[in-house]
Coordinates of C-alpha atoms in Angstrom, one line a residue:
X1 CA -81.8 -44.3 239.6
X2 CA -78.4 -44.3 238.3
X3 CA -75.6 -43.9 240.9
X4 CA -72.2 -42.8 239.8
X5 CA -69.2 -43.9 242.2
X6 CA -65.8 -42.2 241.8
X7 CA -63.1 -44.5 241.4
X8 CA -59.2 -44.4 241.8
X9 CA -56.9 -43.1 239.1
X10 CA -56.4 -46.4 238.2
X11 CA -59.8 -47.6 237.3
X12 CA -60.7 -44.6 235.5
X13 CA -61.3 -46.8 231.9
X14 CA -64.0 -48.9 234.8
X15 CA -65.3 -45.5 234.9
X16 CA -65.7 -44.7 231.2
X17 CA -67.0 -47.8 230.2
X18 CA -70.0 -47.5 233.0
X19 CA -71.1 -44.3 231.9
X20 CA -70.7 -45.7 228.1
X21 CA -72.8 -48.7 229.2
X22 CA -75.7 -46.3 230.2
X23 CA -75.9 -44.2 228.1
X24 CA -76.1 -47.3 225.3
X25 CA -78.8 -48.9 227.9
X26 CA -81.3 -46.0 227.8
X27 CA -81.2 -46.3 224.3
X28 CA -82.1 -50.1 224.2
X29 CA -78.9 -51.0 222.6
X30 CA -76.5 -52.6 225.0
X31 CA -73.4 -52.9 223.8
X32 CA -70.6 -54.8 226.0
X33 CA -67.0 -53.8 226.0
X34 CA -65.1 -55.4 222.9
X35 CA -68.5 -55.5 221.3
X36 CA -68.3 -54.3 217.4
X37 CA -70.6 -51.6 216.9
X38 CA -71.2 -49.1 213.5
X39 CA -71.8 -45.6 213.4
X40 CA -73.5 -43.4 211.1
X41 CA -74.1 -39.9 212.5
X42 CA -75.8 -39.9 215.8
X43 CA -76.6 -43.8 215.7
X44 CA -75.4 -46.7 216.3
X45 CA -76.1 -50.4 215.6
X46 CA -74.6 -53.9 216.3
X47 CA -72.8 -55.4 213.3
X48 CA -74.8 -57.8 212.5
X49 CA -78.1 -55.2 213.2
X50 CA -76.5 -52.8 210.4
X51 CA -78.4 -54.1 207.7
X52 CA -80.2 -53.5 204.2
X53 CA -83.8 -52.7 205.1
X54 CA -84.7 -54.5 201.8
X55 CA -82.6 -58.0 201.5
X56 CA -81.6 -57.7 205.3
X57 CA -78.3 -58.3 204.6
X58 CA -75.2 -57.3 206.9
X59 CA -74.0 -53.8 205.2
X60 CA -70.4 -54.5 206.6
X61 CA -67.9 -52.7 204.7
X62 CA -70.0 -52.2 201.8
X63 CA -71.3 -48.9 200.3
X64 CA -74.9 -48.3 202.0
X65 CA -77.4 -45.1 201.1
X66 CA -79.7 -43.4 203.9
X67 CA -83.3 -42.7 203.0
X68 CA -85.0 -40.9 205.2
X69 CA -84.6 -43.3 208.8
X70 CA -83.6 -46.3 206.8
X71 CA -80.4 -47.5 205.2
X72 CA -80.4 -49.4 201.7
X73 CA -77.6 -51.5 200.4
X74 CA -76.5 -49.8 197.0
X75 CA -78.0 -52.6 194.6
X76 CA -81.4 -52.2 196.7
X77 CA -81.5 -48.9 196.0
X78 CA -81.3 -48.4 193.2
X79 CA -83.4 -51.3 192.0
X80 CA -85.9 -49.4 194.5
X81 CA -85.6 -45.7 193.6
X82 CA -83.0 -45.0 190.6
X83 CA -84.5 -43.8 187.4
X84 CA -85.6 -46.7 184.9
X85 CA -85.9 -45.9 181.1
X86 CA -89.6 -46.4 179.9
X87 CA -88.0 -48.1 176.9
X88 CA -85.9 -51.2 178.3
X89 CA -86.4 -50.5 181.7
X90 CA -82.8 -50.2 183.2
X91 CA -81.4 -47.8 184.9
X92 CA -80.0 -44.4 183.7
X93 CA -76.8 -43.9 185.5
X94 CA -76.4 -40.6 183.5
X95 CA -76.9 -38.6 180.9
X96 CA -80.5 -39.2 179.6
X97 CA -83.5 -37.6 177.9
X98 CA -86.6 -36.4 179.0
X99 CA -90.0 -36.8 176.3
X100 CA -93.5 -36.4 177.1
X101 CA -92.1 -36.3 181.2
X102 CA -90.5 -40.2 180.8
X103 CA -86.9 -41.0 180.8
X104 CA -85.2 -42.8 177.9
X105 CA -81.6 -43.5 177.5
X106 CA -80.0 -41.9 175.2
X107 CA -79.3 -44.9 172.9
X108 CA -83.0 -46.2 173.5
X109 CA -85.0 -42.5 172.4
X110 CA -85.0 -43.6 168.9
X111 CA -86.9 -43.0 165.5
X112 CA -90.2 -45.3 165.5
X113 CA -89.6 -46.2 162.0
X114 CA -86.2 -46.1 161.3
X115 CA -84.6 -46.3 164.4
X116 CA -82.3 -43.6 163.8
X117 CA -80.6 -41.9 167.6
X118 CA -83.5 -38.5 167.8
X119 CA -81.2 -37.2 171.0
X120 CA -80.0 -34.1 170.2
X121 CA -82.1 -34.1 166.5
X122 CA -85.1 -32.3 165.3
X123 CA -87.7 -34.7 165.5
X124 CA -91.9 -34.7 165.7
X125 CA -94.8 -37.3 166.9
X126 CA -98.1 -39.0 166.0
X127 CA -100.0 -41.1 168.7
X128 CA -97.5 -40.1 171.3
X129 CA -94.4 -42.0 169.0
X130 CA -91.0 -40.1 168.0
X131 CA -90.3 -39.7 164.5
X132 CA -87.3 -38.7 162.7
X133 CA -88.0 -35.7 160.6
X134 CA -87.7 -38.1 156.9
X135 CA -89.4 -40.8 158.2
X136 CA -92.6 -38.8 159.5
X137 CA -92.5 -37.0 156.1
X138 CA -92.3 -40.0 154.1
X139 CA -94.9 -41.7 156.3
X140 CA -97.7 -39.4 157.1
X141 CA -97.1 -35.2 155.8
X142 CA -98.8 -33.9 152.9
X143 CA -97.0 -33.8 149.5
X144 CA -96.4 -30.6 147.6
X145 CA -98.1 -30.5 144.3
X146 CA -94.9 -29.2 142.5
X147 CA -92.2 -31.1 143.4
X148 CA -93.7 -34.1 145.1
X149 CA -91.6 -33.9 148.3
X150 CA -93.3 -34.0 151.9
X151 CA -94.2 -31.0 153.8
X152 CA -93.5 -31.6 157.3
X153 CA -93.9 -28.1 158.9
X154 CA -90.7 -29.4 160.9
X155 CA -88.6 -26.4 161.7
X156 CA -91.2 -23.9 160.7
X157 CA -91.6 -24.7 156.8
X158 CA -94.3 -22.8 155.9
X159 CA -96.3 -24.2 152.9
X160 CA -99.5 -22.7 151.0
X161 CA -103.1 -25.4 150.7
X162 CA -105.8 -24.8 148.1
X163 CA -108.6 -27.0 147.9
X164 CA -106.7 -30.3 147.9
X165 CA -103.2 -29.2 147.0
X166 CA -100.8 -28.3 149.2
X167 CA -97.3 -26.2 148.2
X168 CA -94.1 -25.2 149.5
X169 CA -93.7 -21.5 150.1
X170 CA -90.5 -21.8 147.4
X171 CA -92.5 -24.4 145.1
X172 CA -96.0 -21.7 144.8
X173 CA -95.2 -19.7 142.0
X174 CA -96.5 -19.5 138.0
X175 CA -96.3 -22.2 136.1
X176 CA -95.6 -19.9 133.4
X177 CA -93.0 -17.4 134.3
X178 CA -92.2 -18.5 137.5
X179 CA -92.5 -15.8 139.5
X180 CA -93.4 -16.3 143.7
X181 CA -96.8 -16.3 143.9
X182 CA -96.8 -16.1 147.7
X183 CA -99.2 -13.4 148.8
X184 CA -100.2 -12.4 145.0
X185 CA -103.6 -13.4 143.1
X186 CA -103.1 -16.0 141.0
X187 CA -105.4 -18.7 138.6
X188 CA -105.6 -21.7 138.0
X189 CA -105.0 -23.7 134.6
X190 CA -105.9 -27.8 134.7
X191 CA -103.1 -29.1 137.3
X192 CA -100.9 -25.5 137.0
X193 CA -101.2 -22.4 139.0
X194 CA -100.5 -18.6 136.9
X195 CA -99.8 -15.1 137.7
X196 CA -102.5 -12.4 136.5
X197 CA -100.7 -11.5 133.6
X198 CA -99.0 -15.2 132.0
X199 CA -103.3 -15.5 132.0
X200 CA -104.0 -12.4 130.2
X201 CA -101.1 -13.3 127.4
X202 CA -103.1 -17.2 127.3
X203 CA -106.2 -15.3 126.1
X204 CA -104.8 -13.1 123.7

C-alpha cells in the first residue's frame, strides 16, 4: 500500500519526487532523480531505451517517426514503408506517377523503345509496356494504304479497314476525284478505291 507522509515546507521537492517515483514504479519504469528520460506524448522511456525498433539504435536528438506503438529512426522508415519505384527501386520523395496501380518516378516512366519521358504525354501499351505514341506506331499499328503512315487510334483517330487494307478517315477518298468517301459506296480498281460516278465515266 502506498503511504503518503506530509512533510515540512522545506522538503516539499522530497515530496514531489516520491509521488514522481511511484507513479514511474507502477509503470515499470523507474526513473531516479537526475535520471535522463524522453517523452513523446503520454510515454516515456530511458535514453538509452528510446530506440529504433529496427536497428536498435539510440534515437537521441535525431528525427524519429511513430507507427502505430513503435518508433522508427527516419532512414528505417522509410527503407521499411516509403514508396519504392517498380523501375529502379528507390524511393519517391515526391511527385510521381501512378500506371497499371505501380509507382514510377517521373524520370524512370519512360518510352520502352525510345526512352522518351511519357509523364504528362499521350502514350499506349502492348504486354503491359509504355510506348510513346511514334514509337508504338512505327513498331506495331497498321499502315494506311494511302499514305503509308501508322494508324495508331491514339487520341481517337478513327481509320476505315476493308479486307486487308486499312485507311485514315482523311486518307479514304476516290482515287479519281478525291472526294471523302467516308460513309459513301464506293469500288474498287486494282490497288485504288472510286466514287460511284469516277466508275461510271471509266466505262464509258
Amino acid at each position: 500500500d502506498l503511504k503518503l507522509t506530509f512533510l515540512g515546507p522545506n522538503q516539499s521537492t522530497k515530496l514531489l519526487i516520491l509521488i514522481h517515483t511511484f507513479k514511474l514504479d507502477a509503470l515499470n519504469a523507474h526513473f531516479s532523480p537526475g535520471t535522463k528520460k524522453m517523452e513523446y506524448k503520454t510515454r516515456q522511456w530511458h535514453e538509452k531505451c528510446f530506440c529504433c525498433v529496427v536497428c536498435k539504435n539510440p534515437i537521441g536528438t535525431r528525427s524519429f517517426i511513430p507507427r502505430e506503438q513503435e518508433i522508427y529512426c527516419a532512414g528505417c522508415y522509410e527503407d521499411k514503408f516509403a514508396t519504392r519505384c517498380v523501375k529502379c527501386n528507390k524511393i519517391i520523395t515526391q511527385g510521381g506517377v501512378t500506371y497499371k496501380n505501380e509507382p514510377w518516378h517521373r524520370e524512370c516512366f519512360t518510352c520502352t523503345n525510345c526512352n522518351t519521358s511519357l509523364a504528362g504525354q499521350r502514350f499506349t501499351s502492348r504486354d503491359e509496356k509504355p510506348y510513346c505514341a511514334e514509337c508504338f506506331g512505327e513498331l506495331f499499328a497498321k499502315r494506311c494504304t494511302s499514305c503509308t503512315k501508322p494508324i495508331t487510334g491514339i487520341g481517337g483517330t478513327r481509320f476505315i479497314s476493308f479486307e486487308d487494307r486499312h485507311w485514315h478517315n482523311d486518307c479514304f477518298i476516290c482515287a479519281q476525284c478525291k472526294t471523302s468517301l467516308v460513309g459513301k459506296g464506293f469500288i474498287t480498281d486494282g490497288p485504288d478505291i472510286i466514287c460511284p460516278e469516277c466508275a461510271k465515266q471509266k466505262l464509258m
